[in-house]
Amino acid sequence: MTASLTDLTLKDARAKLRAREISSTELTQAYLDAVARYRDWNAFITETPEKALAMADASDRKLAVGEGGPMEGLPIGMKDLFCTAGTRTTAGSHILDGFTPPYESTVSGKLWAAGAVCLGKTNMDEFAMGSSNITSYRGPVASPWTKRAENKPLVPGGSSGGSAAAVAGRLCVAATGTDTGGSIRQPAAFAGICGVKPTYGRCSRFGIVAFASSLDQAGAMARTVEDCAIMLEAMAGFDPHDSTSADLPVPDWTAACAKPVRGLKIGIPKEYRVEGMDPEIDAVWQGGIDWLKAEGCEIKDISLPHTKYALPTYYIIAPAEASSNLARYDGMRYGLRVPGRNLVETYGKTRGEGFGVEVQRRVLIGTYVLSAGYYDAYYLKAQKVRRLISDDFLKAFEDVDLILTPTAPSAAFREGDKMDDPVAMYLNDVFTVPSSLAGLPAMSVPGGLNGDGLPLGLHLIGKPWDEATVFAGAAALERAADFDVVPYGLERAA
Ligand code: GLN
């Protein structure tokens, strides 16, 4: 019974809750048991079982009288980057030790208001900087996936690695993620689940611990495209507390998932056929192209000429903004304080011990590219190139409705791999970063397995504010891929 409850999709669980076939308390307990059972994956930084059961009970009371919101009674994981009032929020960092936010992020608040049940805060790369969840101060996350033939731990991707592992491993029905350069889409691809990053400005950033403010966006991670649509509807919407939040109505994305894709024009960017590309990635990409063609889409070759500058541009802009955002962690107002003999020494010790190696690297790069002597050469130049990258997309979207690419250049890798070479790690985001710089909506859906039996993702990029077409295309890919492989690390109770 327990195993089958946690196998339900969000949509099916919701239908059963509404029909009173199951209770939220029952469903929540099944997930809490799963979380406890697979604790060695380290998917959660903070578990909130009492809160979860209290929320489930409140949901059951509403459901009993036919009331409740669109997420009523559904147990989710909340990435530990979202401030949750009264519940510890660490952003995967030592420097936020002891921080319990006095307020709620807009997105998490909307989800609770919609009836979602909080199982806990999911693990993540420190301050969302990383692609494998190995920079978390709380330790790495093990993916529920292993290669089919060997039982060695693999990374779940990052930075929303805890959310990805928890969703794939049936520890929650869905989870939030945030995406600055790929942190929803790349872990979704590694974990064989779906992940959507909406247009920049769709979801409020208020109360999300800031990494790179001009790039950060919240999104949904779940096992199906429609589950992501249902959840994203509950997360999105205008918020006066975020000056970059868009004052636009939230469309019916759930309905968009059922829209036919016949006649849609799909762009295939030639610049994404990178040199030395893994033939298995290429094959999944070609599979996606063939599926959409079979559904009646028109496939068009397109060019995004500035693609090769996207990663270098991102690794100037994101660290620059991070260095500024992270200046607030000085040990004075909240979080960790490591006392020195005077104020300056206290700052230095707190930041030296509180930030991990990757975060320190970003702060150093960021302060360097913003420094008086180098600002024009790096930061200003990067801003100009960012505009060119964005213009490439807008030009391409004059001829096509969606762009299809692979999500990541490889499948999940071993925990120790790429650790000593930051640039190799940064290459994980080669296909996701350009759309982040352009602020576009994008989604990863499972496209199939590689020869080792590991999931590979397909990535759809849409026009600004056109998540609806992204959902329609993603649902078409999902139908064709018919991906229903359960991670091998998940023992299935009879
Ligand atoms: N891997 C990228 C980075 O480390 C993206 C992270 C993210 O999207 N938060 O910056």
XYZ file of C-alpha atoms and ligand atoms in Angstrom:
504
model
C 0.000 0.000 0.000
C 2.706 2.435 1.044
C 4.771 1.917 -2.105
C 1.837 2.412 -4.415
C 0.720 5.598 -2.665
C 4.085 7.217 -3.239
C 4.042 6.090 -6.870
C 0.956 8.176 -7.634
C 1.458 11.205 -9.832
C 0.425 14.554 -8.405
C -2.620 14.615 -10.661
C -3.745 11.114 -9.650
C -3.057 11.705 -5.962
C -5.102 14.890 -6.176
C -8.013 13.056 -7.789
C -7.935 10.372 -5.092
C -7.753 12.987 -2.335
C -10.706 14.861 -3.777
C -12.684 11.647 -4.181
C -11.813 10.834 -0.535
C -10.340 7.510 -1.631
C -7.206 8.402 0.317
C -6.510 10.997 2.973
C -3.727 13.523 2.979
C -2.638 12.176 6.365
C -2.233 8.708 4.863
C -0.369 10.045 1.831
C 1.839 12.302 3.943
C 2.673 9.446 6.317
C 3.641 7.252 3.358
C 6.033 9.944 2.158
C 7.423 10.567 5.653
C 8.155 6.837 5.918
C 9.920 6.948 2.548
C 11.963 9.990 3.582
C 13.083 8.175 6.736
C 13.830 4.974 4.862
C 16.065 6.615 2.275
C 17.717 9.114 4.600
C 21.150 7.976 3.434
C 20.505 9.697 0.081
C 20.706 12.962 2.053
C 17.967 14.510 -0.096
C 16.597 16.625 2.769
C 18.548 19.082 4.895
C 15.628 19.585 7.282
C 12.689 17.228 7.692
C 9.471 18.709 9.053
C 7.293 15.701 9.950
C 5.191 17.437 12.617
C 4.495 20.376 10.384
C 3.660 17.976 7.552
C 1.139 16.004 9.602
C -0.475 19.170 10.937
C -0.810 20.555 7.421
C -2.154 17.213 6.181
C -4.742 17.195 8.939
C -5.850 20.718 8.021
C -6.103 19.611 4.389
C -8.170 16.580 5.301
C -10.644 18.820 7.127
C -11.003 20.998 4.043
C -11.255 18.065 1.656
C -13.938 16.513 3.853
C -16.237 19.448 3.106
C -15.273 19.659 -0.564
C -12.976 22.653 -0.091
C -9.289 23.242 -0.602
C -6.863 24.715 -3.097
C -5.340 23.261 -6.254
C -2.501 21.588 -4.289
C -4.659 20.571 -1.311
C -3.127 17.779 0.721
C -0.207 17.121 -1.659
C 3.137 16.558 0.125
C 6.057 18.390 -1.497
C 9.742 19.110 -0.913
C 10.864 22.736 -0.651
C 14.360 23.586 -1.872
C 16.326 24.989 1.056
C 16.787 28.269 -0.820
C 13.202 29.374 -0.063
C 12.761 31.183 3.236
C 10.187 29.363 5.345
C 8.875 31.186 8.403
C 9.861 29.327 11.551
C 11.712 26.577 9.684
C 15.488 26.643 9.365
C 16.743 27.787 5.958
C 20.402 27.181 5.136
C 20.840 27.568 1.347
C 23.201 24.596 1.742
C 25.694 26.894 3.458
C 27.488 26.911 6.796
C 27.199 30.703 6.931
C 23.423 30.533 7.412
C 23.736 28.213 10.402
C 21.235 29.167 13.034
C 19.074 31.157 10.610
C 15.332 30.666 10.992
C 13.536 33.122 8.720
C 10.893 35.295 10.353
C 9.020 35.455 7.041
C 7.884 33.250 4.179
C 9.002 33.467 0.553
C 6.183 34.396 -1.796
C 6.427 31.162 -3.788
C 6.431 28.839 -0.767
C 3.634 30.925 0.778
C 1.552 30.532 -2.382
C 2.085 26.769 -2.344
C 0.980 26.467 1.289
C -2.004 28.696 0.540
C -2.866 26.349 -2.342
C -2.925 23.495 0.171
C 0.478 21.853 -0.344
C 1.973 19.954 2.601
C 5.608 20.655 3.562
C 7.701 17.494 4.058
C 10.919 19.435 4.560
C 13.705 21.443 2.980
C 15.657 19.748 0.222
C 19.427 19.632 -0.092
C 21.190 21.779 -2.675
C 24.536 23.099 -3.788
C 25.741 25.908 -1.539
C 23.874 29.095 -2.540
C 22.748 27.169 -5.661
C 26.271 27.229 -7.087
C 26.997 23.901 -8.707
C 25.779 21.137 -10.976
C 26.054 18.035 -8.828
C 25.031 18.904 -5.283
C 28.556 18.277 -4.037
C 29.131 21.839 -2.794
C 26.456 21.573 -0.079
C 27.782 22.115 3.440
C 25.331 19.380 4.450
C 27.078 16.844 2.244
C 26.362 15.455 -1.204
C 23.099 13.858 -2.297
C 23.123 10.367 -3.754
C 20.857 9.927 -6.742
C 18.337 7.093 -6.546
C 19.753 6.175 -9.958
C 22.837 4.046 -10.414
C 24.146 2.582 -13.618
C 22.085 -0.481 -14.407
C 25.032 -2.817 -13.922
C 26.871 -1.290 -10.946
C 25.763 -0.096 -7.575
C 27.971 3.000 -7.157
C 26.508 6.343 -6.126
C 25.934 8.946 -8.823
C 25.224 12.651 -8.431
C 21.605 13.813 -8.830
C 22.726 16.938 -10.701
C 22.479 20.369 -9.184
C 21.920 22.743 -7.736
C 18.384 21.458 -7.023
C 19.841 17.983 -6.445
C 17.905 17.170 -3.278
C 14.630 18.060 -4.976
C 15.506 15.941 -8.025
C 16.505 12.913 -5.933
C 13.426 13.271 -3.727
C 11.019 13.439 -6.666
C 12.682 10.627 -8.630
C 12.979 8.485 -5.494
C 9.315 8.915 -4.494
C 10.131 10.890 -1.335
C 7.649 13.608 -2.346
C 5.058 14.042 -5.067
C 6.820 17.142 -6.432
C 9.358 19.703 -5.307
C 10.385 23.274 -5.909
C 13.635 24.160 -7.588
C 15.400 27.321 -8.605
C 17.261 27.808 -11.829
C 19.961 30.408 -12.430
C 21.812 28.663 -15.243
C 20.231 25.214 -15.356
C 19.634 24.125 -11.762
C 16.114 22.836 -12.365
C 16.579 21.389 -15.827
C 19.957 19.633 -15.472
C 19.059 17.744 -12.250
C 15.664 16.880 -13.764
C 17.501 15.345 -16.733
C 19.927 13.430 -14.483
C 17.100 12.095 -12.329
C 14.720 11.124 -15.121
C 11.992 13.575 -14.101
C 10.453 16.777 -15.511
C 11.558 20.266 -14.526
C 10.315 23.637 -15.728
C 11.892 27.066 -15.407
C 9.382 29.747 -16.350
C 10.114 33.110 -17.957
C 12.172 35.403 -15.725
C 9.614 37.410 -13.752
C 6.864 34.759 -13.658
C 7.605 33.640 -10.112
C 8.424 36.097 -7.391
C 11.977 36.031 -6.068
C 10.870 37.544 -2.763
C 12.225 35.402 0.064
C 14.416 33.239 -2.153
C 18.025 33.468 -0.977
C 19.646 35.425 -3.811
C 22.412 34.015 -5.986
C 22.364 36.038 -9.243
C 19.286 38.239 -9.150
C 18.966 38.898 -12.894
C 18.925 35.141 -13.582
C 17.318 33.397 -10.572
C 13.880 31.891 -11.227
C 11.795 29.423 -9.233
C 10.164 26.474 -10.958
C 8.581 23.074 -10.508
C 10.011 19.552 -10.531
C 7.724 16.529 -10.767
C 7.404 13.162 -12.455
C 5.112 14.326 -15.266
C 4.738 17.417 -17.428
C 1.181 18.007 -16.268
C 2.214 17.716 -12.609
C 4.756 20.481 -13.259
C 2.040 22.604 -14.889
C -0.340 22.194 -11.945
C 2.389 23.099 -9.477
C 3.750 26.046 -11.460
C 0.254 27.556 -11.672
C 0.221 27.604 -7.871
C 3.695 29.212 -7.696
C 3.478 31.941 -10.349
C 1.923 35.368 -10.325
C 2.570 39.025 -9.666
C 4.120 40.084 -6.399
C 4.614 43.730 -5.463
C 7.498 42.642 -3.191
C 9.665 41.790 -6.215
C 10.344 44.694 -8.578
C 11.090 42.286 -11.443
C 7.879 40.305 -10.967
C 5.633 40.524 -14.032
C 2.104 41.809 -13.644
C 0.534 39.216 -15.918
C -2.276 36.723 -15.341
C -1.265 33.089 -14.790
C -2.474 31.042 -17.792
C -4.090 27.624 -17.627
C -0.933 25.588 -18.184
C -2.631 22.342 -17.224
C -4.952 22.740 -20.198
C -1.964 23.651 -22.395
C -0.503 20.174 -21.792
C -3.361 18.667 -23.799
C -3.047 21.037 -26.748
C -2.100 19.448 -30.089
C 1.334 20.365 -31.420
C 0.517 19.810 -35.094
C 1.808 22.692 -37.152
C 4.219 24.018 -34.520
C 7.609 25.007 -35.886
C 10.520 23.547 -33.945
C 13.964 25.113 -34.245
C 17.099 22.964 -34.077
C 20.072 25.231 -33.359
C 23.171 24.131 -35.220
C 25.489 25.676 -32.623
C 24.272 23.132 -30.054
C 25.916 20.327 -32.013
C 29.070 20.869 -29.988
C 32.322 19.263 -30.954
C 32.925 15.861 -29.429
C 29.279 15.516 -28.436
C 28.396 12.196 -26.846
C 26.727 10.135 -29.618
C 24.094 8.920 -27.155
C 23.075 12.505 -26.405
C 22.895 13.152 -30.123
C 20.725 10.062 -30.575
C 18.225 11.152 -27.911
C 18.089 14.599 -29.507
C 17.389 13.032 -32.900
C 14.736 10.857 -31.274
C 13.017 13.998 -29.958
C 13.147 15.584 -33.399
C 11.587 12.483 -34.974
C 8.826 12.333 -32.342
C 7.801 15.924 -32.892
C 7.931 15.457 -36.635
C 5.656 12.428 -36.305
C 3.219 14.600 -34.314
C 2.988 16.986 -37.246
C 5.543 19.612 -36.209
C 7.689 21.309 -38.786
C 11.409 20.974 -38.022
C 13.622 23.917 -38.976
C 17.369 24.361 -38.737
C 18.181 27.619 -36.997
C 21.278 29.499 -35.916
C 22.006 31.093 -32.545
C 25.387 32.526 -33.493
C 26.506 33.817 -30.081
C 25.941 30.509 -28.281
C 29.644 29.882 -27.736
C 29.906 33.033 -25.631
C 27.097 32.038 -23.283
C 29.113 30.118 -20.671
C 31.898 32.720 -20.385
C 29.259 35.460 -20.208
C 27.335 33.599 -17.516
C 30.505 33.017 -15.497
C 31.111 36.766 -15.414
C 27.566 37.968 -14.744
C 26.491 35.296 -12.239
C 29.605 35.633 -10.007
C 29.426 39.443 -10.239
C 25.868 39.451 -8.926
C 26.694 36.726 -6.393
C 29.617 38.699 -4.978
C 27.294 41.616 -4.409
C 24.397 39.545 -3.023
C 26.647 37.581 -0.679
C 28.204 40.730 0.808
C 25.361 40.719 3.354
C 26.777 37.644 5.106
C 29.105 39.405 7.465
C 28.298 37.596 10.710
C 26.619 40.649 12.185
C 22.872 40.252 11.807
C 22.171 36.560 11.383
C 23.769 33.229 10.701
C 27.278 32.173 11.632
C 29.710 34.468 13.441
C 33.357 33.513 13.974
C 34.744 36.172 16.313
C 38.116 37.777 15.616
C 40.068 40.409 17.537
C 38.322 43.244 15.736
C 35.529 43.862 13.241
C 37.569 43.323 10.089
C 39.023 40.092 11.397
C 35.528 38.913 12.394
C 34.285 39.573 8.871
C 37.231 37.689 7.408
C 36.964 34.695 9.710
C 33.189 34.443 9.371
C 33.282 34.565 5.591
C 36.391 32.403 5.384
C 34.857 29.624 7.452
C 31.238 30.182 6.497
C 31.612 29.960 2.722
C 32.784 26.837 0.940
C 35.449 26.718 -1.753
C 33.118 27.124 -4.751
C 31.310 30.074 -3.203
C 34.614 31.754 -2.373
C 35.757 31.187 -5.958
C 32.618 32.926 -7.254
C 32.968 35.841 -4.844
C 36.595 36.324 -5.931
C 35.726 36.158 -9.643
C 32.781 38.475 -9.091
C 34.695 41.148 -7.205
C 37.474 40.946 -9.790
C 35.199 41.493 -12.811
C 33.458 44.357 -11.011
C 36.679 46.052 -9.871
C 37.391 49.516 -11.249
C 40.185 48.404 -13.565
C 38.354 45.452 -15.091
C 34.696 46.462 -15.054
C 34.653 47.624 -18.694
C 36.684 44.712 -19.987
C 34.633 41.995 -18.284
C 31.353 42.983 -16.669
C 30.263 45.618 -19.159
C 31.373 43.497 -22.091
C 29.475 40.515 -20.694
C 26.318 42.602 -20.411
C 26.636 43.532 -24.083
C 27.195 39.927 -25.134
C 24.201 38.909 -23.030
C 22.068 41.229 -25.138
C 23.422 39.634 -28.336
C 22.599 36.151 -27.018
C 19.103 37.292 -26.139
C 18.671 38.902 -29.579
C 19.726 35.617 -31.235
C 16.761 33.917 -29.563
C 14.278 36.667 -30.370
C 15.339 36.569 -34.001
C 15.042 32.773 -34.114
C 11.568 32.991 -32.574
C 10.397 35.045 -35.552
C 10.487 31.744 -37.480
C 9.891 29.036 -34.881
C 7.614 28.411 -31.882
C 9.958 26.273 -29.797
C 13.619 25.283 -29.761
C 14.599 21.682 -29.039
C 18.038 20.738 -27.643
C 19.483 18.150 -25.271
C 19.323 19.264 -21.616
C 22.868 18.364 -20.605
C 25.979 17.138 -22.424
C 26.204 13.932 -20.353
C 24.242 11.625 -18.092
C 24.757 11.649 -14.305
C 28.362 11.055 -13.230
C 30.175 9.703 -10.172
C 30.431 11.808 -7.057
C 34.191 12.372 -7.307
C 34.209 13.226 -11.021
C 34.846 16.772 -12.254
C 35.515 17.854 -8.650
C 38.997 19.186 -9.239
C 38.197 20.922 -12.520
C 35.671 23.737 -12.102
C 35.525 24.398 -15.848
C 34.569 20.776 -16.596
C 31.792 21.188 -14.029
C 30.645 24.477 -15.588
C 30.295 22.720 -18.971
C 27.282 20.822 -17.602
C 25.202 23.913 -18.262
C 26.286 24.524 -21.826
C 22.769 23.871 -23.177
C 20.784 25.538 -20.377
C 22.741 28.734 -19.705
C 21.930 30.571 -22.981
C 18.161 30.500 -22.328
C 18.803 31.599 -18.727
C 20.738 34.636 -19.945
C 17.800 35.425 -22.241
C 15.264 34.885 -19.427
C 13.254 32.400 -21.490
C 10.930 29.630 -20.285
C 12.412 26.148 -20.700
C 11.712 22.614 -19.613
C 13.467 19.270 -19.416
C 11.623 15.990 -19.970
C 13.080 12.473 -19.940
C 14.019 11.395 -23.466
C 15.247 7.864 -22.804
C 18.128 5.907 -21.308
C 21.760 5.709 -22.362
C 23.713 2.456 -22.698
C 24.381 2.394 -18.948
C 20.683 2.637 -18.263
C 20.822 6.275 -17.121
C 18.194 8.874 -18.049
C 18.901 11.614 -20.595
C 16.834 14.775 -20.930
C 15.275 16.669 -23.816
C 15.096 20.440 -23.461
C 12.472 22.751 -24.943
C 12.943 26.523 -24.947
C 9.972 28.843 -25.555
C 9.218 32.460 -26.375
C 9.017 34.919 -23.485
C 5.805 34.316 -21.467
C 4.877 31.374 -23.685
C 5.198 28.579 -21.138
C 1.931 27.235 -22.604
C 3.606 26.139 -25.839
C 6.546 24.724 -23.863
C 4.090 22.594 -21.879
C 2.294 21.466 -25.046
C 5.578 20.444 -26.685
C 6.893 18.810 -23.526
C 3.688 16.793 -23.135
C 4.030 15.592 -26.738
C 7.610 14.477 -26.073
C 6.507 12.792 -22.863
C 3.786 10.826 -24.663
C 6.239 9.685 -27.324
C 9.059 8.829 -24.910
C 6.684 6.895 -22.638
C 9.386 6.935 -19.980
C 8.366 4.851 -16.980
C 11.628 3.435 -15.661
C 11.889 3.523 -11.880
C 15.352 4.360 -10.442
C 17.287 1.173 -9.702
C 18.298 2.405 -6.249
C 14.706 2.392 -5.152
C 13.772 -0.900 -3.592
C 10.180 -1.493 -4.372
C 8.301 -2.820 -1.387
C 5.800 -5.457 -2.334
N 25.551 25.147 -12.443
C 25.340 26.560 -12.600
C 26.158 27.316 -11.598
O 26.835 26.691 -10.828
C 23.891 26.893 -12.476
C 23.402 26.881 -11.090
C 21.990 27.298 -10.966
O 21.248 27.311 -11.942
N 21.631 27.702 -9.771
O 26.148 28.507 -11.557
